[in-house]
XYZ file of C-alpha atoms in Angstrom:
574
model
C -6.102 119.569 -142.463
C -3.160 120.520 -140.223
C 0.345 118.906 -140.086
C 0.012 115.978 -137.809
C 0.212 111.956 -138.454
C -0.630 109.904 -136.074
C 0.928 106.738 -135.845
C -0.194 103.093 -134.986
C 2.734 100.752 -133.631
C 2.368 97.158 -132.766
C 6.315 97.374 -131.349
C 7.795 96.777 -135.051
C 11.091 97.503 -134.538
C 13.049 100.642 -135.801
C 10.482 103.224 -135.629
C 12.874 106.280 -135.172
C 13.447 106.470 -138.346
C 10.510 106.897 -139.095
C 9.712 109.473 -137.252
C 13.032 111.125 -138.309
C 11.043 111.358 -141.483
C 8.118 113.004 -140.263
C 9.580 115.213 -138.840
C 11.694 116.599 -141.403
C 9.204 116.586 -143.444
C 7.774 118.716 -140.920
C 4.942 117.265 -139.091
C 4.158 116.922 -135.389
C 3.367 112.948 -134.320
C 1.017 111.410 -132.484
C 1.049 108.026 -130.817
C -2.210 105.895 -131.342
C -2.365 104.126 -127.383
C -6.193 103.015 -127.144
C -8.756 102.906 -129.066
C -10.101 106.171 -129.083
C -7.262 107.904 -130.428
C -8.308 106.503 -133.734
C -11.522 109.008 -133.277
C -8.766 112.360 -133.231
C -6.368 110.728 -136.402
C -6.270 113.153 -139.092
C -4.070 110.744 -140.960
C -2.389 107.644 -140.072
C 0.270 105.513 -141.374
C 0.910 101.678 -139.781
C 4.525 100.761 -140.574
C 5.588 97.553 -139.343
C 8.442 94.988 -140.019
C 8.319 91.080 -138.607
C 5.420 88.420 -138.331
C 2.360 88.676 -140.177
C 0.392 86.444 -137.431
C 1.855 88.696 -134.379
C 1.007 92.396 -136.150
C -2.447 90.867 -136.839
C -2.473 89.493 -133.109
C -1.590 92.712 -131.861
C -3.798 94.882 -133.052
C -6.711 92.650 -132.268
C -5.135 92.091 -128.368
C -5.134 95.884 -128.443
C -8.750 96.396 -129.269
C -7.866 98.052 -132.641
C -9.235 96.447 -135.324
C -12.661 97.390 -135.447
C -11.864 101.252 -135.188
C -9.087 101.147 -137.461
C -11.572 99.118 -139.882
C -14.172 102.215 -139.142
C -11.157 104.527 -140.340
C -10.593 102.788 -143.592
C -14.491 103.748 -144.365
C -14.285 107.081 -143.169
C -12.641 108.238 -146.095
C -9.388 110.116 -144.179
C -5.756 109.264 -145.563
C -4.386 105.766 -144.709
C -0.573 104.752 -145.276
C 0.600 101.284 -144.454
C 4.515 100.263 -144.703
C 5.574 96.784 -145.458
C 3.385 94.340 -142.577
C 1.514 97.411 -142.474
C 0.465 96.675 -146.421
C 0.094 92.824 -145.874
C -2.527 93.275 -142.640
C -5.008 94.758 -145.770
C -5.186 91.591 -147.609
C -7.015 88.622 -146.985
C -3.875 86.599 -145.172
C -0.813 85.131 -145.642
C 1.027 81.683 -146.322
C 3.413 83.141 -143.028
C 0.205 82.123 -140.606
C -2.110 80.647 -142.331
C -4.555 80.569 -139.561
C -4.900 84.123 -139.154
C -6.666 86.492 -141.343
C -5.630 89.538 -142.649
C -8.174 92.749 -142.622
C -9.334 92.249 -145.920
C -9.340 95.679 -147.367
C -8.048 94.112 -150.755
C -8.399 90.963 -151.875
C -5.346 88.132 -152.475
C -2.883 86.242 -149.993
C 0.871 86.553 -149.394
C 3.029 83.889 -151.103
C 6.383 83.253 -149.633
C 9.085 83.604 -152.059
C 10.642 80.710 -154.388
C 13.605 79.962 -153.288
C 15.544 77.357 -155.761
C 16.894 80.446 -157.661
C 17.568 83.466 -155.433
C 17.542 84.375 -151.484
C 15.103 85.108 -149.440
C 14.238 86.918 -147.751
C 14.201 89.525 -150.868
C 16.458 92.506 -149.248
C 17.406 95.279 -151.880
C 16.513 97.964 -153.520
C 13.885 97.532 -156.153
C 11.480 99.168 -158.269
C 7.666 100.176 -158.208
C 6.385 100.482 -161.179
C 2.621 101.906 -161.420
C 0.481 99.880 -163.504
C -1.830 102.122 -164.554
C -2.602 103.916 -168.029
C -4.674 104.427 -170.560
C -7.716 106.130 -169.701
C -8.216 108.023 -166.581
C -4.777 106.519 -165.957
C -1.075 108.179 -165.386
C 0.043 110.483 -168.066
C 3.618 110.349 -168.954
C 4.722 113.038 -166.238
C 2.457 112.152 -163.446
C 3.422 109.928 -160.334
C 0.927 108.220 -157.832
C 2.167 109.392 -153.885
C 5.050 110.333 -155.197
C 6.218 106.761 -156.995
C 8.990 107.403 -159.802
C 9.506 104.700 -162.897
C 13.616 105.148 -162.395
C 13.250 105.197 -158.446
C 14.769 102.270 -156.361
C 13.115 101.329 -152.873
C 14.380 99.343 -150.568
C 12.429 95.891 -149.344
C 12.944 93.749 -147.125
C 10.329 90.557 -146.555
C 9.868 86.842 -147.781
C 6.342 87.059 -148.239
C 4.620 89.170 -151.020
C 1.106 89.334 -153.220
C 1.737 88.208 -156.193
C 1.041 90.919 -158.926
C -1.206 88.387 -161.391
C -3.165 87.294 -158.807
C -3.984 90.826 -156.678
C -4.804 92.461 -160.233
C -7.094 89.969 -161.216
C -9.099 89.223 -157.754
C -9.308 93.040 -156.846
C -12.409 94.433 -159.632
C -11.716 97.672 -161.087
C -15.000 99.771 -162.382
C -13.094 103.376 -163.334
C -13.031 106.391 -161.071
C -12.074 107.498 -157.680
C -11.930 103.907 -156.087
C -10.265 102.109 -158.860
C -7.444 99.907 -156.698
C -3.971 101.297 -158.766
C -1.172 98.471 -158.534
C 2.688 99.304 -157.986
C 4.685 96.216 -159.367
C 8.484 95.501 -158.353
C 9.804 91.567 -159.828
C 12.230 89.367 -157.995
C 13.568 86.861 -160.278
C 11.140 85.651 -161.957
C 7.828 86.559 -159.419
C 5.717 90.034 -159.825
C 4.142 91.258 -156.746
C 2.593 93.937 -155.060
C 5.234 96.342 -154.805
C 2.664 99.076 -153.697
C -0.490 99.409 -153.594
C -3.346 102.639 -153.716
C -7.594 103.155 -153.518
C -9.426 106.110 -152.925
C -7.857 106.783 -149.404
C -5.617 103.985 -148.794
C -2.322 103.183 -149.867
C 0.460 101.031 -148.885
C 3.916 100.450 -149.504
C 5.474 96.714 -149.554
C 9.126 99.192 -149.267
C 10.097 101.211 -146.549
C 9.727 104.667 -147.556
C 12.003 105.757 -144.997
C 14.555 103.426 -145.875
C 14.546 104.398 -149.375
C 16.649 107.777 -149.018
C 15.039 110.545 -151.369
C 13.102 108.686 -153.119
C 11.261 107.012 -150.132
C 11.116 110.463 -148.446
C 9.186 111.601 -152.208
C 6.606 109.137 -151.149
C 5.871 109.957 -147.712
C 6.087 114.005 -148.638
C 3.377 112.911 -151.152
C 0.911 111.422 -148.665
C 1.213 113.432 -145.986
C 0.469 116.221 -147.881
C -2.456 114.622 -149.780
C -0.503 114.850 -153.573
C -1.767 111.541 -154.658
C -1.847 112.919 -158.463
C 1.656 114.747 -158.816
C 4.015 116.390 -161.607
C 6.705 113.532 -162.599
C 9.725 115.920 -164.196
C 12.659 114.745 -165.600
C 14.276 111.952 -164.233
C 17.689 112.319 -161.979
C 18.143 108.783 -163.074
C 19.732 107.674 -165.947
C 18.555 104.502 -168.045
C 21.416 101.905 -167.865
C 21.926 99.188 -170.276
C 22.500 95.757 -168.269
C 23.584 92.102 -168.119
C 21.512 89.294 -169.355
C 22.438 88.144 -165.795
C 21.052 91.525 -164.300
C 17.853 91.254 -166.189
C 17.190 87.933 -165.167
C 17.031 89.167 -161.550
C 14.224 91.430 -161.840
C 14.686 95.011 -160.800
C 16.810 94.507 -157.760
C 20.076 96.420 -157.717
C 23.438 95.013 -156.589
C 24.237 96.382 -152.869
C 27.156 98.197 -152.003
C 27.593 98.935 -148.307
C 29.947 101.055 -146.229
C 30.983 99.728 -142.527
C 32.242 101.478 -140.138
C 34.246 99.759 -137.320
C 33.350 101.743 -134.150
C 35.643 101.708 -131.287
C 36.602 103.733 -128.196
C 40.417 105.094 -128.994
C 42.999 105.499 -126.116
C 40.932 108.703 -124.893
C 37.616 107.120 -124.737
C 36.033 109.203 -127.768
C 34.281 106.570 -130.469
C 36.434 106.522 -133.696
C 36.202 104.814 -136.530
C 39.215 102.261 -137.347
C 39.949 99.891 -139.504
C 42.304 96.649 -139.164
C 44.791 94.625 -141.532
C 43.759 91.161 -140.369
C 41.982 92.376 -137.488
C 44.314 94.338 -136.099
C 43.529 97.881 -135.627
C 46.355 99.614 -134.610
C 49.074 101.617 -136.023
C 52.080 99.872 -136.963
C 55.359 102.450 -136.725
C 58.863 101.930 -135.060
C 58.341 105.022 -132.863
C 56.437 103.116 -129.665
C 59.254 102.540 -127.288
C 59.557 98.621 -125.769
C 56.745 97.409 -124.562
C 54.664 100.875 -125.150
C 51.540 99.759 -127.684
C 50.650 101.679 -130.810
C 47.021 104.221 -130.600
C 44.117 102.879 -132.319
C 44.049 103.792 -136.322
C 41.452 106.746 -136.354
C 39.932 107.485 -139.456
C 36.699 109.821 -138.418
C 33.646 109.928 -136.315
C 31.325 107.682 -137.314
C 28.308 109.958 -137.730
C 29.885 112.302 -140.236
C 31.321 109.143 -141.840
C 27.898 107.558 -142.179
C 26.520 111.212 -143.226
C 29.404 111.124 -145.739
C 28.300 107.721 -147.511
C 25.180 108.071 -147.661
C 25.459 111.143 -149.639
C 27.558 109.370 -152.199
C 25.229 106.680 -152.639
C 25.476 103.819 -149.945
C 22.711 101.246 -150.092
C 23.277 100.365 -146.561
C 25.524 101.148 -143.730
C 27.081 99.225 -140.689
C 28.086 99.893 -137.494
C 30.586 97.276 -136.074
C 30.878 98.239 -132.608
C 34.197 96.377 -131.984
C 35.150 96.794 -128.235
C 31.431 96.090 -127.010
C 32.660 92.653 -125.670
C 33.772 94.304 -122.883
C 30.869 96.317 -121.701
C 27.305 96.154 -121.339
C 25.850 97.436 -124.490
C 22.893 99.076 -122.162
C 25.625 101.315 -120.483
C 26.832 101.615 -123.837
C 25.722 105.425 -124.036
C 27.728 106.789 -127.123
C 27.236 103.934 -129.744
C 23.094 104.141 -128.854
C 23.759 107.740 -129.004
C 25.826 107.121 -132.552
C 22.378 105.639 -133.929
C 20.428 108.078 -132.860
C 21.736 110.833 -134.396
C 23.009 109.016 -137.533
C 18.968 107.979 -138.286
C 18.040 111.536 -137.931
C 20.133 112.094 -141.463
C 20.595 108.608 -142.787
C 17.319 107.600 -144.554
C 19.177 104.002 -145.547
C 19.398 100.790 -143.582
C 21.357 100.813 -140.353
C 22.853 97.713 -138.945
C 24.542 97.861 -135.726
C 26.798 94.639 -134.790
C 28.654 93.626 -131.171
C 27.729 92.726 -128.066
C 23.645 91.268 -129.170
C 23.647 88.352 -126.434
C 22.354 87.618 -122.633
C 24.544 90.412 -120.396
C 24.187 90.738 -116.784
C 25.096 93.862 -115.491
C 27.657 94.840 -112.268
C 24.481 94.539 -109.836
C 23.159 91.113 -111.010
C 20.461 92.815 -113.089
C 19.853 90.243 -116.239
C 19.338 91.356 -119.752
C 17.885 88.875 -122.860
C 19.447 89.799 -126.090
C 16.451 90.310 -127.087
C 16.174 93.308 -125.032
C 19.260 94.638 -126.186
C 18.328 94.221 -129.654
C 15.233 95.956 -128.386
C 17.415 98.760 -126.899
C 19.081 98.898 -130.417
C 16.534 98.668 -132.165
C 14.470 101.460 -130.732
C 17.423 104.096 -130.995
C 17.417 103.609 -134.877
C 18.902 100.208 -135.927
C 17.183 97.966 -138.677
C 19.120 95.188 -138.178
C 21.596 93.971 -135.575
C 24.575 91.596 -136.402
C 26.054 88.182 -134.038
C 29.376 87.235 -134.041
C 30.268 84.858 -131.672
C 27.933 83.986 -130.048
C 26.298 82.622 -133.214
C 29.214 80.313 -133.155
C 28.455 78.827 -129.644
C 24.750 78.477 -130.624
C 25.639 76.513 -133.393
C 27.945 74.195 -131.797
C 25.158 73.581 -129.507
C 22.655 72.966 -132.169
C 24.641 70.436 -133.351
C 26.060 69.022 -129.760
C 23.175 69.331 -127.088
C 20.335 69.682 -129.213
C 20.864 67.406 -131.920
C 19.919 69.537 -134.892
C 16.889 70.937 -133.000
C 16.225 74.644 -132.480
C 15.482 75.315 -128.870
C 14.084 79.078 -129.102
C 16.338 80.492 -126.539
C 19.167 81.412 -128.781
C 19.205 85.199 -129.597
C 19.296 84.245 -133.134
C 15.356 82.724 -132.507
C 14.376 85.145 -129.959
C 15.275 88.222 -131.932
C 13.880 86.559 -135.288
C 11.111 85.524 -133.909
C 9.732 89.462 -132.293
C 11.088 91.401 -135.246
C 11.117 89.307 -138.552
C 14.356 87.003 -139.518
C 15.560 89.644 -141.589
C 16.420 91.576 -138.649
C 19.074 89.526 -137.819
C 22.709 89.344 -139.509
C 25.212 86.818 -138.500
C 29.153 88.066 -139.029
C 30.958 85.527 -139.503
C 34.882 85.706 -139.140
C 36.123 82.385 -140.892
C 40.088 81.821 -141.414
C 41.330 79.582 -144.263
C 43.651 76.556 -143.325
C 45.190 74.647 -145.981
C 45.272 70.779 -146.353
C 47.072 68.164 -148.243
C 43.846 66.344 -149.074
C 40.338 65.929 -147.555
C 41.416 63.373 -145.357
C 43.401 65.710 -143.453
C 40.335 67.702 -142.417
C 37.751 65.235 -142.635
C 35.415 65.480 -141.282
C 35.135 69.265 -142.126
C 34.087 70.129 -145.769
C 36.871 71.065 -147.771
C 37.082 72.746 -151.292
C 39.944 72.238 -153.879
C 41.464 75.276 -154.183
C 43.004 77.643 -157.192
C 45.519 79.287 -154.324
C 48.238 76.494 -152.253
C 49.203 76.692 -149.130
C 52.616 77.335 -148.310
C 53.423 73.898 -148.398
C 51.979 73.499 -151.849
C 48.264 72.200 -150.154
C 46.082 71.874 -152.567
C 43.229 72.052 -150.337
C 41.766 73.913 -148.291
C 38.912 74.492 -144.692
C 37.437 77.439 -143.737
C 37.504 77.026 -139.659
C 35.099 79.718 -137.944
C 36.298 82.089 -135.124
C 35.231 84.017 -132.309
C 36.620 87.333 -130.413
C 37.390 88.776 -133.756
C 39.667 86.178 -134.622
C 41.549 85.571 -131.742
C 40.177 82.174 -130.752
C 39.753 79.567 -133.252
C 37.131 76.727 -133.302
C 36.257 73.297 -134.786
C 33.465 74.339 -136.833
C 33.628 74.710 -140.624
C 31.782 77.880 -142.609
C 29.605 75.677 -143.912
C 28.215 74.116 -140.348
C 28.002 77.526 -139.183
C 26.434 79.257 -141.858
C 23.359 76.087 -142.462
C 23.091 75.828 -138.628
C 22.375 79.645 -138.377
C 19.773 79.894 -141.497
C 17.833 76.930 -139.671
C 17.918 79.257 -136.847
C 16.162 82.055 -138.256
C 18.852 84.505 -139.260
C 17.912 85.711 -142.300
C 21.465 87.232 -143.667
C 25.284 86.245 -143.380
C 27.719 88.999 -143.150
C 30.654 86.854 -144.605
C 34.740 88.375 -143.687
C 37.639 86.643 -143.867
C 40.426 87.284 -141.746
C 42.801 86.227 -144.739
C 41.879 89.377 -146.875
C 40.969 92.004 -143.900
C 42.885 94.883 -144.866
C 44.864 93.050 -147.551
C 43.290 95.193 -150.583
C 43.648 92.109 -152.400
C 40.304 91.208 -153.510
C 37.067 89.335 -152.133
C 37.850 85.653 -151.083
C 35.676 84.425 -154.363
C 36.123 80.984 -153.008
C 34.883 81.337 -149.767
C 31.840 82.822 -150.944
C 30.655 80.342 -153.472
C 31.103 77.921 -150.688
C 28.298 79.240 -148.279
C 26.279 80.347 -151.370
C 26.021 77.164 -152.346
C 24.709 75.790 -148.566
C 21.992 78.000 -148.029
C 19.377 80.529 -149.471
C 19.133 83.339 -147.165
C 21.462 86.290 -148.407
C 25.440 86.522 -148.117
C 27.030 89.502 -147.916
C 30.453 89.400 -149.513
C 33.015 91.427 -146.896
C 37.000 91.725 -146.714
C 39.865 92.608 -148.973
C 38.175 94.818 -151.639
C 41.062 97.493 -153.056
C 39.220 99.126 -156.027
C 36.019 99.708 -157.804
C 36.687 96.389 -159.868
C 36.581 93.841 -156.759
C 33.397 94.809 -156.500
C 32.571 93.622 -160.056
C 34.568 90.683 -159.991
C 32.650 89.758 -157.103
C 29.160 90.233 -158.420
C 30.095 88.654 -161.718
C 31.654 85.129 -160.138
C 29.756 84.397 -157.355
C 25.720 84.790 -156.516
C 26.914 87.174 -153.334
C 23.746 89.787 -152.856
C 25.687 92.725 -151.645
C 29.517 93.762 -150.879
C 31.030 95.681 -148.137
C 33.828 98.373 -148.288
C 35.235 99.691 -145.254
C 38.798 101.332 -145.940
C 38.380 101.387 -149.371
C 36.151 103.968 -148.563
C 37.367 105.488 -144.844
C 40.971 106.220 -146.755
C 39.240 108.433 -149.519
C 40.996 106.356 -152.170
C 37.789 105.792 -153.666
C 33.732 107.256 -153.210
C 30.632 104.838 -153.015
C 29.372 106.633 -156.311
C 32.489 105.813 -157.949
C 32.443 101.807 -157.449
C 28.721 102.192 -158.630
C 29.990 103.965 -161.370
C 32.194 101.468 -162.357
C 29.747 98.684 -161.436
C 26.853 100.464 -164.115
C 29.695 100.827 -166.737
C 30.111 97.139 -166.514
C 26.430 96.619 -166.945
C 25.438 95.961 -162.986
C 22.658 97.109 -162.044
C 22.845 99.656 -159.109
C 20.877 102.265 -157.473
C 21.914 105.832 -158.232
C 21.731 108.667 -155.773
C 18.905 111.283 -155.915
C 19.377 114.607 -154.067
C 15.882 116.372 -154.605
C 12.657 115.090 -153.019
């Protein structure tokens, strides 16, 4: 069999990487278009990210399903990724009118959501369930799965491990159907799944740094049965807080504000309160300080993902006054940063309706598109989140429309595509009269008038223009959108080193269930922990914590395991 994949796309979203993968694994690619290309597949793997209903629709618009069912029987290699592994079932809760292909047996279940977020985005485990007899010895792996490996998911829907085990019958031998479990909370489910020629990953393998690029080495080059050695990972003993959250590992990301400096090259910079300039006496009157540079954002990106970064962000923070499809260099930035950077890319400023200098009319959605296609996995809204959710409560009277990007982007490529930054500013009150009628929290930190209160007002164009919307309004109106995570700053503890606003962040925990990302003011390794340990945030973000070399990404998840938090360590050998 030679060294070429072919692969079947129903427009998923961040494919590049993918292919990244491939290729340095070092196979050629190949592009199922029609239906006959199925005939020439050596070996194909279906990735896919978004809408159950609309991959299933797809490939049946496209005249595929009945020669990529004949495939499945032929007996050649078959990888699916994420959608890619819930098209084999029977269907899913997500469209309930629309079957699935049936390979195995069982339905998608969305997620509970009364005691954790969804959707479920993290790095989590895939345990093989299969021993005994004819089953894994203690150093064997199936495709490359490893018991102290972390993968990184990302979906609200999943098979639930009782049920798939039990309606899928297993007589011994070459087609028994082998069951990879991860748990979220409290729920099992189908973490990964393998029979005779198939297999499929809930993860994305090439998402997962070394340890997803272990899997896909495996299948492409037919290991199914491999050598497990030692472990680089090292057992950790954690929280009875930890354990009660399954396997999923607390996320630390690195962000990168991206902006053109006074030459026009793309820097990365990094603000106190926003503002990103050096402050120094030597500028003469009226002459304004150069941009802070702290490093290109490739090698930076390059840099923390070698020391362990679950995820990293691009904030692109001078896109406002551009159109990001003439933005050449921060497309280009992606690009090249997915061809080494097998971790989740999000890539924030300037997602919204842009018209260029001739007339010509782009949707966000095709700029997310544009984005999306040069290597992103997510894409972040700022402000213009903020104006859609004045309108939904204004104009359309609590009622989504489906022409804010938020919808149109959630709805083509899955709601966890979508991250809203939020920029709130704290403003202190005597009571909650003063503010009424915006929520208002009692607070453990005055004002400096002595207020014992306190409203988080949102902003827009990074903080300089404030608005009459509360954190709260902004952050419920957005999740009944379809965003499915909240980058949360705060322009009080930008650059401040002081420590995560733990206030703020219980606040828009406690008002919705999609994920939070806690952002702005961490100094050392142990706001990190403080931040995990009082509030329910799902991940924290570093930026010149990290860009200032005071401290590594391994280091705060050092720390973070030392204090029994459970994190994903860094492999280095596929």
């Amino acid at each position: 069999m030679g060294k070429t994949v072919h692969l079947l796309d129903t427009v998923s979203g961040n494919i590049r990487s993918l292919v990244n993968a491939i290729e340095i694994l070092g196979y050629t690619i190949h592009w199922i278009r029609t239906p006959s290309d199925f005939l020439a597949a050596e070996r194909i793997i279906f990735p896919g990210v978004g809408h159950f209903g609309h991959c299933m629709r797809t490939l049946e618009a496209s005249g595929f399903i009945p020669p990529l069912q004949a495939y499945l029987a032929s007996g050649k290699p078959f990888m699916g990724i994420c959608v890619g592994l819930q098209a084999l079932f029977e269907g899913s809760e997500e469209d309930g009118g629309t079957k699935g292909l049936g390979v195995f047996k069982g339905t998608l279940r969305r997620f509970e959501d009364s005691d954790k977020s969804v959707p479920h985005i993290g790095w989590n485990s895939a345990l093989v369930g299969w021993e005994g007899e004819g089953g894994l010895g203690e150093e064997q792996s199936l495709w490359g799965l490893r018991r102290g490996s972390k993968y990184y998911y990302v979906h609200s829907f999943a098979v639930p491990i009782a049920q798939a085990v039990e309606e899928n019958d297993n007589n011994g031998g070459e087609e028994r159907t082998v069951f990879a479990a991860g748990r979220y909370g409290e729920e099992s489910f189908v973490g990964a799944v393998a029979r005779g020629n198939v297999f499929a990953t809930q993860f994305h393998p090439e998402k997962s740094g070394v340890a997803g690029l272990r899997v896909l080495k495996a299948f492409l080059g037919g290991e199914k049965i491999g050598a497990h050695p030692p472990s680089e990972v090292t057992p950790a003993v954690t929280t009875a807080r930890d354990v009660q959250r399954g396997g999923l590992t607390r996320r630390i990301i690195a962000c990168l504000d991206v902006r053109a400096n006074d030459e026009g090259d793309l820097v990365v910079t990094k603000g106190d309160q926003y503002d990103v300039r050096e402050k120094s006496t030597a500028a003469g009157a009226g002459e304004e300080e150069q941009v802070r540079n702290l490093g290109k954002p490739v090698e930076m990106a390059k840099k923390y993902y070698a020391s362990g970064a679950d995820e990293i962000t691009f904030l692109n923070i001078t896109s406002f006054r551009n159109c990001p499809l003439s933005d050449t260099p921060m497309l280009e930035v992606l690009r090249l940063a997915s061809r080494e950077v097998f971790v989740p890319l999000t890539i924030g400023g300037g997602i919204r309706d842009v018209v260029d200098p001739d007339g010509t009319v782009h949707s966000a959605l095709k700029v997310a598109a544009e984005y999306f296609s040069s290597g992103a996995d997510k894409v972040s809204i700022g402000s213009d989140a903020v104006t859609a959710a004045e309108e939904y409560y204004g104009i359309h009277n609590r009622t989504p429309t489906g022409r804010t990007a938020i919808e149109q982007i959630s709805a083509a490529y899955g709601n966890q595509a979508v991250v809203i930054s939020i920029d709130p500013r704290r403003v202190p009150v005597a009571s909650p009269e003063a503010a009424y009628p915006r929520p208002t929290i009692k607070t453990a930190f005055p004002g400096p008038n002595g207020e014992g209160y306190a409203w988080y007002q949102c902003t827009i164009k990074g903080g300089r223009e404030s608005r009459p919307l509360s954190v709260q309004e902004l952050a419920i109106a957005v999740e009944a959108l379809g965003a499915g995570e909240i980058l949360l700053n705060s322009i009080d503890r930008d650059g401040t080193n002081s420590g995560f606003d733990l206030e703020l962040i219980n606040e828009v925990k406690r008002v919705v269930r999609i994920p939070v990302i806690a952002s702005s003011g961490a100094g050392n390794p142990g706001h990190f922990a403080e931040v995990f340990e009082k509030t329910s945030t799902d991940a924290a973000l570093g930026a010149g914590i990290f860009h200032r070399g005071e401290y590594e990404v391994s280091e705060v998840k050092e720390y973070l395991k030392k204090k029994g938090l459970l994190v994903r360590e860094f492999e280095s050998e596929i």
